[in-house]
PDB file of C-alpha atoms in Angstrom:
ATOM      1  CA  UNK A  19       0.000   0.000   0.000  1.00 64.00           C
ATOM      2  CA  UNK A  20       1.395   3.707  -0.709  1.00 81.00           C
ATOM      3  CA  UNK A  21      -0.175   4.741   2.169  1.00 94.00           C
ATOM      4  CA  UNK A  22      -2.224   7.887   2.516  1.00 97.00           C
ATOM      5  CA  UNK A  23      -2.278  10.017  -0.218  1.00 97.00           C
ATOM      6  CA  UNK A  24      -2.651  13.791   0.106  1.00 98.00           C
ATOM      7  CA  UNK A  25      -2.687  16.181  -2.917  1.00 97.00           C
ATOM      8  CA  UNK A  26      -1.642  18.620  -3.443  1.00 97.00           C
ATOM      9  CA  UNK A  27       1.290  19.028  -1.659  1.00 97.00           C
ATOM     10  CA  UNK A  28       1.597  22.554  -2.150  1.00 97.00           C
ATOM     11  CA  UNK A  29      -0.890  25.610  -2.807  1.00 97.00           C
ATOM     12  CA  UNK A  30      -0.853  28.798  -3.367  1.00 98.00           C
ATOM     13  CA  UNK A  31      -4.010  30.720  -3.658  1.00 97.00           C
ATOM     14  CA  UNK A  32      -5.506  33.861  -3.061  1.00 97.00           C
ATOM     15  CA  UNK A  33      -7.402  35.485   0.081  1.00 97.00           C
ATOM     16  CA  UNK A  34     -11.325  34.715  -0.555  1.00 97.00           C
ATOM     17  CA  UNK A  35     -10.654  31.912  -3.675  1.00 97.00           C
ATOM     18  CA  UNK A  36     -11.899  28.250  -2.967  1.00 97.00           C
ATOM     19  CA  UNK A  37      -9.555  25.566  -1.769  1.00 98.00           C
ATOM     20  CA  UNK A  38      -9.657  22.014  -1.972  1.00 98.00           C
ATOM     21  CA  UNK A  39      -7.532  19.077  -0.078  1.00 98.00           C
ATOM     22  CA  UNK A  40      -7.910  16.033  -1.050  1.00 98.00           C
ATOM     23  CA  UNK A  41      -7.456  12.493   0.776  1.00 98.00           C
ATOM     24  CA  UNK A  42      -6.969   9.063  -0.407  1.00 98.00           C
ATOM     25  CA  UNK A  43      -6.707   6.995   3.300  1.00 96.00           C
ATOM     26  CA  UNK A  44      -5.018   3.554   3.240  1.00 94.00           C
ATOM     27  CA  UNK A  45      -7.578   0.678   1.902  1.00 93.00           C
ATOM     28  CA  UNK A  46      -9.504  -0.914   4.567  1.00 90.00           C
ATOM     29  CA  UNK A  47      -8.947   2.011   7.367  1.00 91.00           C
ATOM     30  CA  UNK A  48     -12.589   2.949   8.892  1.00 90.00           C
ATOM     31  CA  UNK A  49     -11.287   6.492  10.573  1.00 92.00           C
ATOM     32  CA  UNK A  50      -9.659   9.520   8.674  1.00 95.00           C
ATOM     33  CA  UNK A  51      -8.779  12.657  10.605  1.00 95.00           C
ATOM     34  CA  UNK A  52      -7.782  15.696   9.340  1.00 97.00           C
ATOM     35  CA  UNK A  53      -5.385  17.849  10.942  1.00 97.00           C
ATOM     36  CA  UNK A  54      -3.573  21.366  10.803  1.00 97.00           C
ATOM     37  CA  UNK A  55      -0.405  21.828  12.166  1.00 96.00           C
ATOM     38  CA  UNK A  56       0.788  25.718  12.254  1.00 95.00           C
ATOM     39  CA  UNK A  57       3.644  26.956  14.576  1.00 91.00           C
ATOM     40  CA  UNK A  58       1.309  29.080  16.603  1.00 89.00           C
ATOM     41  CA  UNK A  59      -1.531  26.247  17.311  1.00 89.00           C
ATOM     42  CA  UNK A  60       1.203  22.655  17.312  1.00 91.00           C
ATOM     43  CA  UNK A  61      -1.082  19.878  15.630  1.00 94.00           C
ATOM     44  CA  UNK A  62      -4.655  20.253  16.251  1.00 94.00           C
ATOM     45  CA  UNK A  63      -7.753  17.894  15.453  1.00 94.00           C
ATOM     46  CA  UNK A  64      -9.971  19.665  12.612  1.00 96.00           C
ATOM     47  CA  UNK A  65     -12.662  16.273  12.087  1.00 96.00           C
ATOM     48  CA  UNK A  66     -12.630  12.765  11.948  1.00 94.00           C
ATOM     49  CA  UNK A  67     -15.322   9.971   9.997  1.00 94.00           C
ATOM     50  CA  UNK A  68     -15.422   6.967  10.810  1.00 92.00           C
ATOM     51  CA  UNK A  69     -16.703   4.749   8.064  1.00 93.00           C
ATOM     52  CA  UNK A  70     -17.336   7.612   6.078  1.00 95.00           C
ATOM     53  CA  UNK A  71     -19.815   9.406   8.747  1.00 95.00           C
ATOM     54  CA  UNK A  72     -18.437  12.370  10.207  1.00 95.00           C
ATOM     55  CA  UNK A  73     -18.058  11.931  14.095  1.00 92.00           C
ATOM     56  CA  UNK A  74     -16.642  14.871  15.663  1.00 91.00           C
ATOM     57  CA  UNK A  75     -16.469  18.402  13.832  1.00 94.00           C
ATOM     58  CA  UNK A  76     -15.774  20.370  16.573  1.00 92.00           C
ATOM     59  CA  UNK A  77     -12.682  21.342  15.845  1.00 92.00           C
ATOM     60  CA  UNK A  78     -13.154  23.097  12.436  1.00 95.00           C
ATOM     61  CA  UNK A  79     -12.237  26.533  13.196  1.00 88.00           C
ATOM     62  CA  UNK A  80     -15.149  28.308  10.906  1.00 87.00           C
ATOM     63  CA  UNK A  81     -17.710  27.715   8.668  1.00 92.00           C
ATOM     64  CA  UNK A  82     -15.573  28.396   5.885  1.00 96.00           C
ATOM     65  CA  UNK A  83     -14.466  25.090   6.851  1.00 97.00           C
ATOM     66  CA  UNK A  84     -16.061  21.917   5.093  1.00 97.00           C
ATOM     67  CA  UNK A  85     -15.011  18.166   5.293  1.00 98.00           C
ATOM     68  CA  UNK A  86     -16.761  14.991   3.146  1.00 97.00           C
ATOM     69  CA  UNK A  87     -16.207  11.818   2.644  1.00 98.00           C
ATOM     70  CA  UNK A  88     -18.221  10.529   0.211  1.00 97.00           C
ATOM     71  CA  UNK A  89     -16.652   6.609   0.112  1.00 95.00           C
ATOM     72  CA  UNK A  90     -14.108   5.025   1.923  1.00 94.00           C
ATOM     73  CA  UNK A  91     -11.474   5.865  -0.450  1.00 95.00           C
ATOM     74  CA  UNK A  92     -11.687   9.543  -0.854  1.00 96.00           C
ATOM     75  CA  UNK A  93     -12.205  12.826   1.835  1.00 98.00           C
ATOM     76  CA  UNK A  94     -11.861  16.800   1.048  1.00 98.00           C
ATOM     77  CA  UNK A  95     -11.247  19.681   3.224  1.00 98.00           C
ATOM     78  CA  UNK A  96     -12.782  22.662   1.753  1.00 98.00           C
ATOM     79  CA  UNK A  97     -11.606  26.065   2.599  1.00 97.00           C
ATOM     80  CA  UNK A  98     -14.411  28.840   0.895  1.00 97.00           C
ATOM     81  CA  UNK A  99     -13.343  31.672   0.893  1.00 96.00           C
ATOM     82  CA  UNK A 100      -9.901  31.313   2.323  1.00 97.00           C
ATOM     83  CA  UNK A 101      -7.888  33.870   4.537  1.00 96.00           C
ATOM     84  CA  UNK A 102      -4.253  34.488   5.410  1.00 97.00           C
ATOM     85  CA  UNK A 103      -4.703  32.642   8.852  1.00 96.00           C
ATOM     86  CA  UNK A 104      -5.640  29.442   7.388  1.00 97.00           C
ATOM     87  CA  UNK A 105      -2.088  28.931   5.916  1.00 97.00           C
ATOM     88  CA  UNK A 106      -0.543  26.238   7.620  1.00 97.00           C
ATOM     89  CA  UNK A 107      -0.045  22.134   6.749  1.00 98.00           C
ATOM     90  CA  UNK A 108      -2.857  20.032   6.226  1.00 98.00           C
ATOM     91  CA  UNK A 109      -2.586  16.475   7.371  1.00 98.00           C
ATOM     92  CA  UNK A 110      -4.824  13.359   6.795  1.00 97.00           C
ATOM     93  CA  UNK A 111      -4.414  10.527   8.564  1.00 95.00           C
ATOM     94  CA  UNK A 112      -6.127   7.224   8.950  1.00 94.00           C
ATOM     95  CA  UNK A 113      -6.497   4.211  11.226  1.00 91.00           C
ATOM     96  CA  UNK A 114      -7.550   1.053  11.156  1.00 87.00           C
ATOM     97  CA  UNK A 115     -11.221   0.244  12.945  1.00 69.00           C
ATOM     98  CA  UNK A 116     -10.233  -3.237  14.482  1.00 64.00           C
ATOM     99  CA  UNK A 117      -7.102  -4.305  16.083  1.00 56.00           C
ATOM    100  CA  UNK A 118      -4.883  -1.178  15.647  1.00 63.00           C
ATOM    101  CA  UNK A 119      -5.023   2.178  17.561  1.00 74.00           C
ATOM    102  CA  UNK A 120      -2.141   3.897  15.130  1.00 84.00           C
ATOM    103  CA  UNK A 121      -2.726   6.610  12.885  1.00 90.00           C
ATOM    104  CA  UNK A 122      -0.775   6.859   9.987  1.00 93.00           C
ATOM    105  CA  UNK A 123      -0.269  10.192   8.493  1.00 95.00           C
ATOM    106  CA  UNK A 124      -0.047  11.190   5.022  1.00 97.00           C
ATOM    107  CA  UNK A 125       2.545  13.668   3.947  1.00 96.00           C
ATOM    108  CA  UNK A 126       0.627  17.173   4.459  1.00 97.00           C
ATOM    109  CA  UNK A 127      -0.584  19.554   2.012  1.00 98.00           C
ATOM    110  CA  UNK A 128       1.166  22.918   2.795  1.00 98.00           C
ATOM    111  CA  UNK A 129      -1.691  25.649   2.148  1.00 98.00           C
ATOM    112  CA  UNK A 130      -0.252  28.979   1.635  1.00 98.00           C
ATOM    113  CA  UNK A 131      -2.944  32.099   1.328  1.00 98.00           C
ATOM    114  CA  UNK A 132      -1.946  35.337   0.005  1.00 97.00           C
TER     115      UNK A 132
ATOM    116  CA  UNK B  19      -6.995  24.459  27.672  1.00 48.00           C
ATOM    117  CA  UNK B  20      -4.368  22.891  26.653  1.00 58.00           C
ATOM    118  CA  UNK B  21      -4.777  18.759  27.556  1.00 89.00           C
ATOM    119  CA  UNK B  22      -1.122  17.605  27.020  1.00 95.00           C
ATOM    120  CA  UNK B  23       2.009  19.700  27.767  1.00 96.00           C
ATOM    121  CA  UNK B  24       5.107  19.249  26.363  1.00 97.00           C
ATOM    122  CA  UNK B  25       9.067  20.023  27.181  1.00 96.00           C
ATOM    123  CA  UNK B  26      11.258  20.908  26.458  1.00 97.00           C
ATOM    124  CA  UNK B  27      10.302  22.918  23.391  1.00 96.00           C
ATOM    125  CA  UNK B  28      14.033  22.282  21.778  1.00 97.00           C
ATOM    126  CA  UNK B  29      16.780  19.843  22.831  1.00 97.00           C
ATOM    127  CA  UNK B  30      20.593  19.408  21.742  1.00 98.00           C
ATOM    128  CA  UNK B  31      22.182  16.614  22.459  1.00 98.00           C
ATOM    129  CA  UNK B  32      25.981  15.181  21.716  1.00 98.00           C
ATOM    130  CA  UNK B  33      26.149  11.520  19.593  1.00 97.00           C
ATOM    131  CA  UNK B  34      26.133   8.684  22.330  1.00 97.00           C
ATOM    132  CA  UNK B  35      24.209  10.634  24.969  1.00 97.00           C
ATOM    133  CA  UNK B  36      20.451  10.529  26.112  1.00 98.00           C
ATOM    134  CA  UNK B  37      17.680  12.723  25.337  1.00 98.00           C
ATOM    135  CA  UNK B  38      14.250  12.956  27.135  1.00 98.00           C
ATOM    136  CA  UNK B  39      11.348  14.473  26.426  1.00 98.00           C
ATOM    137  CA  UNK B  40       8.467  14.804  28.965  1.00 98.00           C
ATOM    138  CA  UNK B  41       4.560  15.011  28.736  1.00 98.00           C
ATOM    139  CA  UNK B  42       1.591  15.371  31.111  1.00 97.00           C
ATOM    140  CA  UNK B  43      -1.731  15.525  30.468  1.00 96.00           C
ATOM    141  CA  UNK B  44      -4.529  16.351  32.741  1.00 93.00           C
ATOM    142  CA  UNK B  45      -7.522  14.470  31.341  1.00 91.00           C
ATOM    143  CA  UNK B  46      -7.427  10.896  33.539  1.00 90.00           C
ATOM    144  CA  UNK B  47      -9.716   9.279  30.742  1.00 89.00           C
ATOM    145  CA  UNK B  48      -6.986   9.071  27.975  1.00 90.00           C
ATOM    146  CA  UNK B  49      -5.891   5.437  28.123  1.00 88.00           C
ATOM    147  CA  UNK B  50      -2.979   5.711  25.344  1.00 91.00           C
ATOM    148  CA  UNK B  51       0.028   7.710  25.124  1.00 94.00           C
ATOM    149  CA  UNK B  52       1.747   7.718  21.828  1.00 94.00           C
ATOM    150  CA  UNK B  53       4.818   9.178  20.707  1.00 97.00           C
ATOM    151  CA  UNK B  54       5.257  10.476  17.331  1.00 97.00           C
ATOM    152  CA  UNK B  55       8.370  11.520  14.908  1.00 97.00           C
ATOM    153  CA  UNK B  56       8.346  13.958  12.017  1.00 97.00           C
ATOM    154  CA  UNK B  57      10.632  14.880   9.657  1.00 97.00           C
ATOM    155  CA  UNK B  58      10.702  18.115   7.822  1.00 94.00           C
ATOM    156  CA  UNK B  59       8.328  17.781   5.100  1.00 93.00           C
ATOM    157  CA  UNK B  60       6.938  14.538   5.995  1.00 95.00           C
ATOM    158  CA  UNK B  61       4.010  13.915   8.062  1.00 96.00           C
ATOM    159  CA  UNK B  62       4.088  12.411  11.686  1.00 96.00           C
ATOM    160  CA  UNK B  63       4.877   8.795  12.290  1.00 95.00           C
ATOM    161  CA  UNK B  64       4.483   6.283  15.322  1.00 94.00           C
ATOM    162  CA  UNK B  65       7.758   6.226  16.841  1.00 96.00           C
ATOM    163  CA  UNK B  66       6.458   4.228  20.170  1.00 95.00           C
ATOM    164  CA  UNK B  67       3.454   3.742  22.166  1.00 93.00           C
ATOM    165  CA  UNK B  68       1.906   2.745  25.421  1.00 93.00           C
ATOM    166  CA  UNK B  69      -1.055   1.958  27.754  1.00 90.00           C
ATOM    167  CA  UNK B  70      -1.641   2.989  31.024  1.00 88.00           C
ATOM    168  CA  UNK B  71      -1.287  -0.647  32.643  1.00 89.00           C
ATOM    169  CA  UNK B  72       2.424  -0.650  32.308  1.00 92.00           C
ATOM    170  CA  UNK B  73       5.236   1.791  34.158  1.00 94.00           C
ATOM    171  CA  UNK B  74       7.489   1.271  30.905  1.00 96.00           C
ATOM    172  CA  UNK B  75       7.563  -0.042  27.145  1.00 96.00           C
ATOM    173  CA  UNK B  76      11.123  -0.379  25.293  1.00 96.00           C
ATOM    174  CA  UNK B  77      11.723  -0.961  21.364  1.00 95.00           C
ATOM    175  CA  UNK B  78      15.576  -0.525  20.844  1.00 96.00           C
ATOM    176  CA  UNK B  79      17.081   2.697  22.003  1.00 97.00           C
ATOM    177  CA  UNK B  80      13.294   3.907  22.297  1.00 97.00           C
ATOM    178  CA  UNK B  81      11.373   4.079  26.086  1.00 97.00           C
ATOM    179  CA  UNK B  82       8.532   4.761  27.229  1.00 96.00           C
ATOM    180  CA  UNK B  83       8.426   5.910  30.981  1.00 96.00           C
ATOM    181  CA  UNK B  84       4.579   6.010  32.253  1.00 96.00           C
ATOM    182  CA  UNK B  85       3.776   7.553  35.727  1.00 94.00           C
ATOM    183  CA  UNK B  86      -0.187   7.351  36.228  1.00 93.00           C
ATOM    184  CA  UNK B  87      -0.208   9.148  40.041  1.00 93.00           C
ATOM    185  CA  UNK B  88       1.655  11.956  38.635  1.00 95.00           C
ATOM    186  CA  UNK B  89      -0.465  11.626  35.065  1.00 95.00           C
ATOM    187  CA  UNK B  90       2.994  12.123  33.130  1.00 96.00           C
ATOM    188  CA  UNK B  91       4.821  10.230  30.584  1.00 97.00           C
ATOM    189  CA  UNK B  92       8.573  10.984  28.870  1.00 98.00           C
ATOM    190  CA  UNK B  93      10.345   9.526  26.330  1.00 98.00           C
ATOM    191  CA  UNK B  94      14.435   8.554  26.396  1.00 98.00           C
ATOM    192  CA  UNK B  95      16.440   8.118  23.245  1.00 98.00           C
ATOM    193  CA  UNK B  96      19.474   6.191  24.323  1.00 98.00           C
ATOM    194  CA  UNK B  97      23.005   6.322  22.564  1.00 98.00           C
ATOM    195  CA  UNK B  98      21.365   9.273  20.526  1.00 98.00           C
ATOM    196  CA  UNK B  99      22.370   9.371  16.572  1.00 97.00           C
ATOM    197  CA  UNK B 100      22.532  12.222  14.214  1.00 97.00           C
ATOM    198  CA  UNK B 101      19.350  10.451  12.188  1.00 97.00           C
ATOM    199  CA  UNK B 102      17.489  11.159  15.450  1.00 98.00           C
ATOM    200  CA  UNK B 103      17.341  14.514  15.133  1.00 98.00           C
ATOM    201  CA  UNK B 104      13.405  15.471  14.156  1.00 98.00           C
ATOM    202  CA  UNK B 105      10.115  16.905  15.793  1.00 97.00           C
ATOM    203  CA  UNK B 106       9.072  14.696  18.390  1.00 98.00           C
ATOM    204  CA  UNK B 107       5.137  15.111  19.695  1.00 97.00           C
ATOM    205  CA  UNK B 108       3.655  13.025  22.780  1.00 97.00           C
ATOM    206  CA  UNK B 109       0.014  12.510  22.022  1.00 95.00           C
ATOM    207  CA  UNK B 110      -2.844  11.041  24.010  1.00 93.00           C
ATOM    208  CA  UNK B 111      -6.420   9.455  22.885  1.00 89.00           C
ATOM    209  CA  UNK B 112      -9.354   7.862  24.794  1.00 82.00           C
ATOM    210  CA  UNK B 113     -11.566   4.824  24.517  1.00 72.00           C
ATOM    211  CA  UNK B 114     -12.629   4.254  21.356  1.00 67.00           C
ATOM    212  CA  UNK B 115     -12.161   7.406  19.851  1.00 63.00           C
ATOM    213  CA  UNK B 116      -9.188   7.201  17.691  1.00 76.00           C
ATOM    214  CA  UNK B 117      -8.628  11.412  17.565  1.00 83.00           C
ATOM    215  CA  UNK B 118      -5.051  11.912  19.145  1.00 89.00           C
ATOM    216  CA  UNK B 119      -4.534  15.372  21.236  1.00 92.00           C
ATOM    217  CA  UNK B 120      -0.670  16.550  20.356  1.00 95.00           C
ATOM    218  CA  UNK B 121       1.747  17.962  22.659  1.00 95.00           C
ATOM    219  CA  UNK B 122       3.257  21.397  21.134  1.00 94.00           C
ATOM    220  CA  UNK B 123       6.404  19.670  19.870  1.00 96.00           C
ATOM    221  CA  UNK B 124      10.458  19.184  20.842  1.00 97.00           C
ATOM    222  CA  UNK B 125      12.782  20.220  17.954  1.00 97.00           C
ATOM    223  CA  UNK B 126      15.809  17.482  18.374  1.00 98.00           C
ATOM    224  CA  UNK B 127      18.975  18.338  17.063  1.00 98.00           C
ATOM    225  CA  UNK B 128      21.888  15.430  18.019  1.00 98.00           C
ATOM    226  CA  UNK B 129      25.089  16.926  17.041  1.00 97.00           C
ATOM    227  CA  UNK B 130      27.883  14.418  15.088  1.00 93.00           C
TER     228      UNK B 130
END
């Protein structure tokens, strides 16, 4: 398995344009978390699904702030419209549902808002 | 409020020696403490973990030191290496919820 897959790694967009992160978790994981790691904030929880239902939201920051997962294969963050302060790196991770407690991290898309 | 506290924030340490990083957390219902390693540009990675019921887990030159009374937990790198050095984050989770809450981070630098 490649593990999970994040793309893109990098963007650049403007202040108030639509951004998209995208998620590909590893194949047969039931939870995928997304996370945002900024030096100010360390690495904080945005949501997680587990089998595809969202479970816990409560840390999305704003309402500009979206998450789906519309199969097991594939999640977005959505960012609409985006501001300076959401720059950071955006993680997803997944887990496995039975037998495993480890998250496994994909390698970040770095989000940078102008 | 901040549920898992981390230090130090940076550590230097020669080749050979040990380094320790130390954790505690405040919420008494998180019932696993994993530690995670990043590299720049690379997302986190399980490094070691551990549950409550045992006072210490070792994988190589990797510990685990657990102290439930004092709700703390630290990590020791033994015979430290240059390919050590990274971002190391303690974490914590609870039950059957999978979501991990990080520590802020210790920047390791082991010097050659």
């Amino acid at each position: 398995d490649a593990g999970v897959i994040q793309s893109p790694r990098h963007e650049v967009t403007e202040m108030g344009q639509e951004v998209t992160l995208r998620c590909k978790p590893i194949s047969g994981h039931d939870y995928l978390f997304w996370y945002r790691q900024t030096m100010m904030r360390g690495l904080e929880l945005l949501i997680y699904f587990n089998n595809n239902v969202p479970i816990d939201d409560s840390g999305m920051p704003e309402d500009r702030f979206s998450a789906k997962m519309p199969n097991a294969s594939f999640s977005t963050l959505k960012i609409q419209p985006s501001e300076p302060r959401d720059s950071a790196v955006y993680f997803c991770a997944s887990s496995p549902g039975q037998g495993g407690t480890e998250a496994f991290f994909g390698q970040g898309t770095r989000l940078t808002v102008v | 409020q901040q549920q898992v506290k981390q230090s130090p924030q940076s550590l230097i340490v020669q080749k050979g020696g040990i380094s320790i990083i130390n954790c505690a957390y405040e919420n008494t219902a998180f019932d696993y403490f994993p530690w995670y390693q990043q590299f720049p540009g690379k997302g986190p990675a399980l490094l070691i973990a551990i549950r409550p019921d045992v006072s210490e887990k070792k994988e190589g030159r990797f510990t685990i030191s657990f102290n439930k009374s004092a709700k703390q937990f630290s990590l020791h790198i033994m015979d430290s290496q240059p390919g050590d050095s990274a971002t190391y984050f303690c974490a914590a989770s609870k039950g059957s919820a999978r979501q991990l809450t990080f520590g802020s981070g210790t920047q390791l630098t082991v010097l050659p």
